[in-house]
Coordinates of C-alpha atoms and ligand atoms in Angstrom, one line a residue:
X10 CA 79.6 131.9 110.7
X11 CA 81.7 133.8 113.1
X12 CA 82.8 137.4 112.1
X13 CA 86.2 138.3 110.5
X14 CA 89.7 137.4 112.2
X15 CA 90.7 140.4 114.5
X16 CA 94.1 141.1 113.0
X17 CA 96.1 141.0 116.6
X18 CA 99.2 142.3 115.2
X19 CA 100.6 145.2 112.1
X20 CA 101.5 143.5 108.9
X21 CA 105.0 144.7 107.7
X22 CA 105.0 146.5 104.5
X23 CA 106.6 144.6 101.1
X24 CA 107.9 142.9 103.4
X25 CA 111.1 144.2 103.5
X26 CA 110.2 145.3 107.0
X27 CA 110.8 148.4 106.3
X28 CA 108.6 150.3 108.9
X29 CA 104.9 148.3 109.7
X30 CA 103.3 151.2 109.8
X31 CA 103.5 152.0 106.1
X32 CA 101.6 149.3 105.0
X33 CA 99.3 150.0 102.8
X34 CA 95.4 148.4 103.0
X35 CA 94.3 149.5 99.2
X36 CA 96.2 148.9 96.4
X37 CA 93.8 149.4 94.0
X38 CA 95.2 152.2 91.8
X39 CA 98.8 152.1 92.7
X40 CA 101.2 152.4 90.4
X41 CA 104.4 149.6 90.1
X42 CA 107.4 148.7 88.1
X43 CA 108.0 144.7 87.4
X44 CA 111.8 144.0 87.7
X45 CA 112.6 140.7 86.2
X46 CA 115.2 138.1 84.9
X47 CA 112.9 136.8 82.5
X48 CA 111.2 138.3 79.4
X49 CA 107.7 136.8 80.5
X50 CA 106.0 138.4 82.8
X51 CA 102.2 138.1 81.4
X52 CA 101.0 136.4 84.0
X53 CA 102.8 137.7 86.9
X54 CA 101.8 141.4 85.5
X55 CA 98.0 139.9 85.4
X56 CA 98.4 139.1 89.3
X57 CA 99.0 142.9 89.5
X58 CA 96.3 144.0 87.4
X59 CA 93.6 141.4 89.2
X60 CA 94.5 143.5 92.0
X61 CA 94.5 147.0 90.1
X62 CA 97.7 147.7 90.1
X63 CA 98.9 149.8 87.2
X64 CA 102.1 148.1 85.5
X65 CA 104.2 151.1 84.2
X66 CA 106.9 149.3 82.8
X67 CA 109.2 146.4 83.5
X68 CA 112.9 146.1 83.6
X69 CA 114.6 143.1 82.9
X70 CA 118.2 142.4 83.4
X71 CA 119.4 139.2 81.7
X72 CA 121.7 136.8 83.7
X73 CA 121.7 134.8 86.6
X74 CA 119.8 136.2 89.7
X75 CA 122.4 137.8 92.7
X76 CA 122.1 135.6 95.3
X77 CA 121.8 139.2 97.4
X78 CA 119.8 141.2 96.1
X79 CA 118.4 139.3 93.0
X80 CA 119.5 142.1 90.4
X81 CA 122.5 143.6 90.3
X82 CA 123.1 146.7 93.3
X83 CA 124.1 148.6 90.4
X84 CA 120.9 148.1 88.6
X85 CA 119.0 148.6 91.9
X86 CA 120.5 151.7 92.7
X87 CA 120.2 153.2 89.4
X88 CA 116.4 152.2 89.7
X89 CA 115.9 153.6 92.9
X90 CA 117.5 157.0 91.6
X91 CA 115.6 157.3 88.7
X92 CA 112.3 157.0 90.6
X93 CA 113.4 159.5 93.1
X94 CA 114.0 162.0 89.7
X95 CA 111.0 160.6 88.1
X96 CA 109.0 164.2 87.7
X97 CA 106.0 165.3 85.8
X98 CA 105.6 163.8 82.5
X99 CA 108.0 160.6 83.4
X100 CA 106.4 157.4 83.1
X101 CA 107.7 156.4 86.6
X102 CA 105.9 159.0 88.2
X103 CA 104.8 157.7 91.4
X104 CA 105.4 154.6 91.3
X105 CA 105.8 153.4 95.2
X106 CA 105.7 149.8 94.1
X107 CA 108.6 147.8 93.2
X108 CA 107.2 143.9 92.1
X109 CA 110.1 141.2 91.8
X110 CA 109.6 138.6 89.3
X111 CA 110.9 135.6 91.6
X112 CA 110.0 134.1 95.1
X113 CA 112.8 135.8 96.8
X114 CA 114.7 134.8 100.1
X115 CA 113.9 137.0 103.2
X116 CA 117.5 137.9 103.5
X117 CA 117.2 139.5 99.3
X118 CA 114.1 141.0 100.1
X119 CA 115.2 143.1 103.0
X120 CA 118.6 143.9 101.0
X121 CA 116.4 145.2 98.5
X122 CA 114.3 147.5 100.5
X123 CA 117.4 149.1 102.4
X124 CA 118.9 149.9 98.8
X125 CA 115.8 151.0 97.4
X126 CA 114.0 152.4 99.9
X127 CA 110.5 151.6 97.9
X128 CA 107.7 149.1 99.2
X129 CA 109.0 145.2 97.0
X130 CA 107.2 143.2 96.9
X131 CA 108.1 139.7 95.7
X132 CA 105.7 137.0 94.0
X133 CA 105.0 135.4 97.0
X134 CA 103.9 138.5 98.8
X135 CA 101.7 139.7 95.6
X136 CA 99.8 136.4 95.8
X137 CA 99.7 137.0 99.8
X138 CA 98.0 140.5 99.1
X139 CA 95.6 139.1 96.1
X140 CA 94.2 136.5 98.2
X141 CA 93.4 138.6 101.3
X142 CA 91.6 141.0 98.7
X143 CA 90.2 138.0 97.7
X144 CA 89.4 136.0 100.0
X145 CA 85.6 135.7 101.5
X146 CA 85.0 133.2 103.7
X147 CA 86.0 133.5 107.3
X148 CA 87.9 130.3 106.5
X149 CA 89.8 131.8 103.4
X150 CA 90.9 134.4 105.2
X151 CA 91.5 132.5 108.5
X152 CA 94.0 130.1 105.9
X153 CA 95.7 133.4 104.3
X154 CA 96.5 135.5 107.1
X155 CA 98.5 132.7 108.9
X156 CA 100.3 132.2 105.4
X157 CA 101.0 136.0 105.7
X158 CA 102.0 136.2 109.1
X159 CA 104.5 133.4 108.5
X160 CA 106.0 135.0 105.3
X161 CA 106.2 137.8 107.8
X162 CA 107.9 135.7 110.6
X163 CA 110.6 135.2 107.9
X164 CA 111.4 138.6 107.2
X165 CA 111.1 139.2 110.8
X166 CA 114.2 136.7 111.8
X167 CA 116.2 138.2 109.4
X168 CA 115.5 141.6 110.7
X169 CA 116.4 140.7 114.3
X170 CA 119.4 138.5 113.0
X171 CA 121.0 141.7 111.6
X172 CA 120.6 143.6 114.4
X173 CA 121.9 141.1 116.9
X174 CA 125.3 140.7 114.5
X175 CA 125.0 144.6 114.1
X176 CA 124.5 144.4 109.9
X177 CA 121.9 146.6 109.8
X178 CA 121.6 148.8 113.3
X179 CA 119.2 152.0 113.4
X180 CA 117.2 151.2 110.6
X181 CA 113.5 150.5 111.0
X182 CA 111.1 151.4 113.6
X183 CA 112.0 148.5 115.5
X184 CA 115.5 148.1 117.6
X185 CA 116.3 144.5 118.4
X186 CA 113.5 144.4 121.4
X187 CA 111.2 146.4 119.1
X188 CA 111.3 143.0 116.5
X189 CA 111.6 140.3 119.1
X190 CA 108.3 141.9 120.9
X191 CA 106.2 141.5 116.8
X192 CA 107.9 138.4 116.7
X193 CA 106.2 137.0 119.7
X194 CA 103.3 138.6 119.0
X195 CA 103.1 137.6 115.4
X196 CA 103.9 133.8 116.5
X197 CA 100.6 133.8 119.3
X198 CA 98.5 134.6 116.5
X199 CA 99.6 131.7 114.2
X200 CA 98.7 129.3 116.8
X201 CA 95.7 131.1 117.8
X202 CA 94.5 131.1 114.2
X203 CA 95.6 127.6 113.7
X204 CA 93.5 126.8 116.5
X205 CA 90.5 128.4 114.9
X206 CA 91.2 126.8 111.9
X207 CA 91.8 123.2 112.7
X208 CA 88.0 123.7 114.6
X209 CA 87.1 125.0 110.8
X210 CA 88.4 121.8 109.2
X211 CA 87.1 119.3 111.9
X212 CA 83.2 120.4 111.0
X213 CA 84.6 120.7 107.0
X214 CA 85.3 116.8 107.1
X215 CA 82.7 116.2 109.1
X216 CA 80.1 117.6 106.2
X217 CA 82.3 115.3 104.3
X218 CA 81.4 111.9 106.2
X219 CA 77.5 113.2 105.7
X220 CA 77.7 113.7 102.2
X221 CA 79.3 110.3 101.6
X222 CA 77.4 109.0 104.3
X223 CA 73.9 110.4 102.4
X224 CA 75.1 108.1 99.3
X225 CA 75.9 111.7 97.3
X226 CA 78.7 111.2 95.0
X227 CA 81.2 114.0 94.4
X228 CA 82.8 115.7 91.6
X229 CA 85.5 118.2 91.8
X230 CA 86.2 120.8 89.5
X231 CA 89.7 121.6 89.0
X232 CA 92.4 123.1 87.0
X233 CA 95.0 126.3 86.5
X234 CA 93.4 129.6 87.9
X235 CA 91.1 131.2 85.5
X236 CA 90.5 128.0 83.1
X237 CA 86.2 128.8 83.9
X238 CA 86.2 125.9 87.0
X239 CA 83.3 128.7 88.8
X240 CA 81.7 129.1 85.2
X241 CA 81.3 124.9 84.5
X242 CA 80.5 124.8 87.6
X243 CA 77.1 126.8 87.3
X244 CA 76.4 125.4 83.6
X245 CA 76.4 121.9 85.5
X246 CA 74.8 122.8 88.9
X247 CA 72.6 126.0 87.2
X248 CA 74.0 127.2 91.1
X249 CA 75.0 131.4 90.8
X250 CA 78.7 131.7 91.8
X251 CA 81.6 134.7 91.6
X252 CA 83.2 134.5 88.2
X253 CA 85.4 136.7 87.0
X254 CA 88.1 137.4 83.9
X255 CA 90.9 137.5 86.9
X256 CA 93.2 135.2 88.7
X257 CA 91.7 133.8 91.8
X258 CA 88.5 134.8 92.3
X259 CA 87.7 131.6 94.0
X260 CA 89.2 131.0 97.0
X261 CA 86.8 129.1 98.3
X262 CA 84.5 125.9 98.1
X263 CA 81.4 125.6 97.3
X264 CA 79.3 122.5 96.6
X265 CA 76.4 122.4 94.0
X266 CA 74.0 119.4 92.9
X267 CA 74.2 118.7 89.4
X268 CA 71.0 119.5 87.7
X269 CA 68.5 116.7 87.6
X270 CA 70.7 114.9 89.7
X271 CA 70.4 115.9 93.2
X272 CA 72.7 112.9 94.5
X273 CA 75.6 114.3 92.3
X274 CA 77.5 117.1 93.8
X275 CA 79.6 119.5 92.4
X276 CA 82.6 120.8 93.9
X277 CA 84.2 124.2 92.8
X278 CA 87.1 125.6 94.3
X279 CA 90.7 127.4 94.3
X280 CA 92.7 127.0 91.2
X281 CA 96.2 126.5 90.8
X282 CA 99.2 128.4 89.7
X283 CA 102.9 128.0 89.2
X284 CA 105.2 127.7 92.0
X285 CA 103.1 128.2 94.9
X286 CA 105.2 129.0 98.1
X287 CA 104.8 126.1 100.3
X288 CA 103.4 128.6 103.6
X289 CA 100.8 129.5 101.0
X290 CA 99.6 126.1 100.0
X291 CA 99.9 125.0 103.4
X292 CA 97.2 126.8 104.7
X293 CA 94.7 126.2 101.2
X294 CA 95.5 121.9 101.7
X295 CA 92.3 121.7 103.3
X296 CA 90.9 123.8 100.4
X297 CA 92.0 122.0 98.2
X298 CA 91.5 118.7 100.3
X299 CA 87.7 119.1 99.6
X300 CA 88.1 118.5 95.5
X301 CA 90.6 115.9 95.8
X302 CA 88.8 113.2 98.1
X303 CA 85.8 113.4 95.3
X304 CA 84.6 110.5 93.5
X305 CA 85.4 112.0 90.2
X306 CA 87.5 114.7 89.3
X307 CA 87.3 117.0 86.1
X308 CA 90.6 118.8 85.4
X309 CA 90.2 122.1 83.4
X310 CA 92.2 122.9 80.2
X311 CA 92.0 126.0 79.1
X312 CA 91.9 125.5 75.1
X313 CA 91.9 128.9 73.7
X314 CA 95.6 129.7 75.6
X315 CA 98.5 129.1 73.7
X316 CA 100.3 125.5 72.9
X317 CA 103.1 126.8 75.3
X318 CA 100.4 127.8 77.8
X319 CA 98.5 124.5 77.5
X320 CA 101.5 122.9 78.4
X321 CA 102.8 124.5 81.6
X322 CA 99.3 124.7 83.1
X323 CA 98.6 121.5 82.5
X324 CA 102.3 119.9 84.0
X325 CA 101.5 122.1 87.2
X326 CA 97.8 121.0 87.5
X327 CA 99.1 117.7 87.3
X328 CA 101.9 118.2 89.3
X329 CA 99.5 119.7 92.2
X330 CA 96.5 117.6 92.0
X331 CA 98.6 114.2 91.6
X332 CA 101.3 114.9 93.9
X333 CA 98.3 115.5 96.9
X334 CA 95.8 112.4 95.7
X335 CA 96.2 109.4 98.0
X336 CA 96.4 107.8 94.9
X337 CA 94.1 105.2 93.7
X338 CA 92.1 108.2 92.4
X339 CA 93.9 109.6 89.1
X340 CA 91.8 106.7 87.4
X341 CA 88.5 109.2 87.8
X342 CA 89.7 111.9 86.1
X343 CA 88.3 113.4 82.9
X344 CA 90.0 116.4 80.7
X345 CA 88.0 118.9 79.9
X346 CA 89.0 121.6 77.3
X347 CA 87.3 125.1 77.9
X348 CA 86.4 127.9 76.1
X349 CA 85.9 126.4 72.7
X350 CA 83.6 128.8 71.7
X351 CA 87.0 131.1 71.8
X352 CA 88.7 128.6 69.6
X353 CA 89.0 127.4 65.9
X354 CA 89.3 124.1 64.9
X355 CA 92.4 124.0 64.2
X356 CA 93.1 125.1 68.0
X357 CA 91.2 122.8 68.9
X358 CA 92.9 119.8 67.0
X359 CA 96.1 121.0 68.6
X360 CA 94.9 121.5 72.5
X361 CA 93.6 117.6 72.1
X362 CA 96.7 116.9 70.7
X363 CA 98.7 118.2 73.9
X364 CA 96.3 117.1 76.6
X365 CA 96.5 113.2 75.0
X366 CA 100.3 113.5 74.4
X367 CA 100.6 114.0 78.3
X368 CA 98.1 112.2 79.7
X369 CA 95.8 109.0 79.3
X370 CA 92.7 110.8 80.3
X371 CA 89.4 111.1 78.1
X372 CA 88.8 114.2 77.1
X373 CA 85.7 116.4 76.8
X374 CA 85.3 119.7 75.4
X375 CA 82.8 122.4 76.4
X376 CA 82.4 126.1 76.5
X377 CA 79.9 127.4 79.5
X378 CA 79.4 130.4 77.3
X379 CA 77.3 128.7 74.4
X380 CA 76.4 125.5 76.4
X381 CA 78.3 123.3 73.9
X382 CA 79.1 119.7 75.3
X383 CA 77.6 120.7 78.4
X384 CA 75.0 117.6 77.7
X385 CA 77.5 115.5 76.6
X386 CA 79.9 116.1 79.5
X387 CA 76.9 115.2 82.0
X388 CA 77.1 112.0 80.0
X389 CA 80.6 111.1 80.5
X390 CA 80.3 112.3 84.2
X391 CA 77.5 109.7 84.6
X392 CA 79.1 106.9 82.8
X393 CA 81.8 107.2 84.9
X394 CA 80.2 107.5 88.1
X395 CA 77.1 105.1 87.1
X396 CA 78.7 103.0 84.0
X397 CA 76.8 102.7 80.8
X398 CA 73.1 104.0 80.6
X399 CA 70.6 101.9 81.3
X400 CA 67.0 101.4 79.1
X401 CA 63.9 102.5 81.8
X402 CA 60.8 100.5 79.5
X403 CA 57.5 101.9 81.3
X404 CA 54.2 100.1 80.5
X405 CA 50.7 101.5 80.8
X406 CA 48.5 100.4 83.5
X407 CA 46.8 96.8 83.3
X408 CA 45.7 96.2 86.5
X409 CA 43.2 98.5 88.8
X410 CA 45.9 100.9 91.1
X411 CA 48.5 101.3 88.5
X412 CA 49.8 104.4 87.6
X413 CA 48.8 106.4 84.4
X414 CA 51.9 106.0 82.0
X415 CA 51.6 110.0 81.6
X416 CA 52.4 110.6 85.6
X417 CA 54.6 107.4 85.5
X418 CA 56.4 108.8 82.6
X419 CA 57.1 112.3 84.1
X420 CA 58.0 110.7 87.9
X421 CA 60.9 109.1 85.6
X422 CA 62.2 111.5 83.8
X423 CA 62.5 113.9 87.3
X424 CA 64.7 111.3 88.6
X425 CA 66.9 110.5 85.2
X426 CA 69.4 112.2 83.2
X427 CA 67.6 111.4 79.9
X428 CA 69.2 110.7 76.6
X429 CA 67.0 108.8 74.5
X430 CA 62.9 108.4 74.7
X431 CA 60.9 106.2 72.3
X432 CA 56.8 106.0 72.5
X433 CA 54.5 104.2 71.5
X434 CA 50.5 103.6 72.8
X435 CA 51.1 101.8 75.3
X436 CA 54.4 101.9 76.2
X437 CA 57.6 104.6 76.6
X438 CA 61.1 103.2 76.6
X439 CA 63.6 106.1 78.4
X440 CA 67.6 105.9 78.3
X441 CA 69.5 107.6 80.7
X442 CA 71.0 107.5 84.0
X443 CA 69.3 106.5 86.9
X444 CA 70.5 106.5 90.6
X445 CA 70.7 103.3 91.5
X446 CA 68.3 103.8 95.4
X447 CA 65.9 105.8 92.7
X448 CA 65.9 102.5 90.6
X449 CA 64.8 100.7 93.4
X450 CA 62.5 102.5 94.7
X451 CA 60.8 102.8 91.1
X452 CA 60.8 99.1 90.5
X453 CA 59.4 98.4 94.2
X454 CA 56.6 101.3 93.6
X455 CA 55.7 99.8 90.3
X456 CA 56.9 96.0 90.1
X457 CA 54.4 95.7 86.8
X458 CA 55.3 98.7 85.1
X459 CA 59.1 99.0 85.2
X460 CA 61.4 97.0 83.3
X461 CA 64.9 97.8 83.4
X462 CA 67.9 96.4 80.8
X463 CA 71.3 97.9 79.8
Ligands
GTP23 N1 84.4 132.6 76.1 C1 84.4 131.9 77.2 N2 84.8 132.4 78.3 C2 84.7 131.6 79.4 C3 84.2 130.3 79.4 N3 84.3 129.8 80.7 C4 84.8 130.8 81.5 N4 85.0 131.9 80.7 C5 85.6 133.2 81.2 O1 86.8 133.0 81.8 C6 87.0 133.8 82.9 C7 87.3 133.0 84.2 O2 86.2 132.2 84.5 P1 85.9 131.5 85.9 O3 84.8 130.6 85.8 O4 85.8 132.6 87.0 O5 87.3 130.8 86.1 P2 87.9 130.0 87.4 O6 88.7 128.8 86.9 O7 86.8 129.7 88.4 O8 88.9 131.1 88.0 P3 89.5 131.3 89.5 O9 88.4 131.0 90.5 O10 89.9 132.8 89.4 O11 90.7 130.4 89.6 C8 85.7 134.6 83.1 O12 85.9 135.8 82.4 C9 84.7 133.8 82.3 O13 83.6 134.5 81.8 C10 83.8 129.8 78.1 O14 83.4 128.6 78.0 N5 83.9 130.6 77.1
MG24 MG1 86.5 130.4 90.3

């Protein structure tokens, strides 16, 4: 792999373009107040805390959003004055991060910043600065710094519309040339990056045709961010990925055999979350391309969340996974609810309850911690990508140059996913699954030894 994109061009800061040089690189300790319209902010205050932000309090104002400046000025003002007072001993002592509950309009974020005066950030930009912490891959972050750079482009227009109808002369470092010269700037590096990318995604398919070309079937793992997609994913492939109690720690793919099936591969990759910008999910599609032309998918339910929770993550996984499918492929799907050693049975009762009230799917319920149902979901992976299990009856050897049923018996169960064995003297009967070229090849080595029924 090549090394990391050479950033060509500054980043604007909270993107209210206030001056690019006061971007910050580290936010890891900062401190922020969440401004909001809505009383729940749980998991837009865990996006700040993934990233280490420190949430000092959050101020909501009831009502409809200003189509301005989202709040009130009023309210914004008086915000902006009390952090200025904020002194030793105040809670809002510095705090230089103001985080807006709501993907905001270029034109409200850069109203914002001139009456504040503090870095804002809005959700889209918080996700935009999570995944570039996160992101590993010189695709990943190929795929989110052309998402920022357009976010940026936005504010950017806005910035040199105001100064060409004179709405917001000598502010910023710019001036009207100053913009227009990032601008161009910013716009070369999209298509360069694009460039770079599209390369990325030609030899991405291309791995693609040779998996399915190879006969390997696929299984993608998918599912809201955090549900324990990475942490199935090693239970099923015993592969070591990154898995962590925080939103989007995968931003990535990675493929993994299944265990004792090496023509079964495993796909892990970027979860989803509620109201993604569209720039943003842009650049993941072929991400998130990779789990969605699998054979199989296994869509992640998170059991031990809330009723409430269950719900809305599991509309927007649907909404996101079925939306992109070609279609044809929803059939494949299997629930699985995670975390149940989290869980009592009663919670349990009622996250079946949801998942079968809005979908049609089976559902299978495991927890990576314990390594409950991890046997049973290999089952129900292999039934659906093999159909039922098939009865392997090995005999011992009769004629000179036929196997010992010992070695015979061992080469069988390398190659099956075993359920069931039954032994006698001279004979062992195995149930399982079987690739089908491994069930030839056995019955072609061994034509007097192998029997094979359903
Ligand atoms: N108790 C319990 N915790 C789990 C289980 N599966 C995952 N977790 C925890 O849930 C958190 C998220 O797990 P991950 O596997 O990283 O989740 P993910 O879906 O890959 O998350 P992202 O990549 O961030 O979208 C981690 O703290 C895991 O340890 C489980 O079965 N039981
Ligand atoms: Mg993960």
């Amino acid at each position: 792999m090549s090394s990391d994109p050479v950033p060509d061009v500054p980043l604007l800061a909270g993107m209210g373009g206030v001056n690019s040089t006061e971007s910050h690189s580290v936010h890891f300790g900062r401190k922020a107040i969440i401004i909001s319209r809505d009383k729940n902010t749980h998991e837009f205050s865990s996006l700040a805390q993934t990233m280490g932000i420190e949430v000092v309090d959050v101020v909501v104002q009831k009502g409809k959003p200003n189509s301005k400046t989202y709040l009130g000025t009023g309210k914004l003002q008086q915000i902006s004055e009390e952090l200025r007072m904020a002194g030793q001993g105040h809670h809002w002592q510095n705090v230089d991060l103001l985080l807006i509950h709501s993907n905001l309009k270029s034109s409200q974020l850069v109203n914002i910043n001139d009456l504040t005066s503090v870095e804002s950030w809005d959700r889209v930009r918080l996700l935009l600065e999570l995944f570039t912490i996160h992101a590993s891959s010189v695709e990943a972050k190929i795929q989110v710094r052309i998402a920022r750079l357009l976010a940026d482009r936005s504010i950017l227009r806005e910035l040199i519309n105001r100064e060409h109808t004179g709405e917001r002369l000598g502010f910023g470092a710019g001036g009207q040339t100053g913009w227009s010269n990032v601008m161009t700037a910013v716009s070369h590096e999209i298509a360069k990056l694009r460039r770079k990318l599209k390369k990325l995604d030609s030899s991405l398919s291309e791995r693609r045709r040779q998996r399915a070309k190879s006969g390997a079937l696929t299984v993608g793992l998918a599912g809201y961010t955090n549900v324990g997609k990475s942490s199935l994913f090693s239970s099923l492939s015993g592969k070591p990925v990154l898995i962590k109690n925080q939103l989007f720690s995968t931003l990535e793919t990675t493929v993994g055999r299944m265990a004792n099936q090496p023509r079964i591969l495993m796909v892990d990759t970027i979860g989803f979350i509620d109201n993604v910008p569209a720039e943003l999910l842009d650049s993941f599609s072929a991400t998130l391309q990779e789990s969605l032309s699998c054979d199989m998918l296994l869509l992640l339910v998170d059991a031990s969340d809330e009723p409430e929770e269950i719900r809305r993550k599991l509309a927007t996984s649907r909404r996101e996974l079925f939306g992109r499918l070609d279609d044809g492929n929803s059939n494949n799907t299997l629930v699985v609810l995670t975390k149940i050693d989290l869980c009592t049975d009663e919670q349990l009762r009622e996250a079946k309850e949801i998942v079968h009230f809005y979908s049609s799917f089976e559902s299978s319920l495991v927890s990576s911690v314990t390594g409950q149902g991890i046997d049973e979901l290999r089952a129900s992976v292999m039934t659906m990508l093999h159909g039922p299990p098939i009865k392997i009856n090995i005999y011992a050897p009769k004629d000179d140059g036929d196997m010992g049923l010992v070695e015979l018996v061992s080469r069988v169960y390398r190659e099956t996913l075993v359920i069931g064995v039954e032994e006698n003297s001279n004979q062992t009967k195995i149930s399982g699954w079987m690739d089908k070229a491994n069930i030839a090849r056995l019955m072609k080595d061994h034509p007097n030894q192998i029997q094979i029924s359903i």
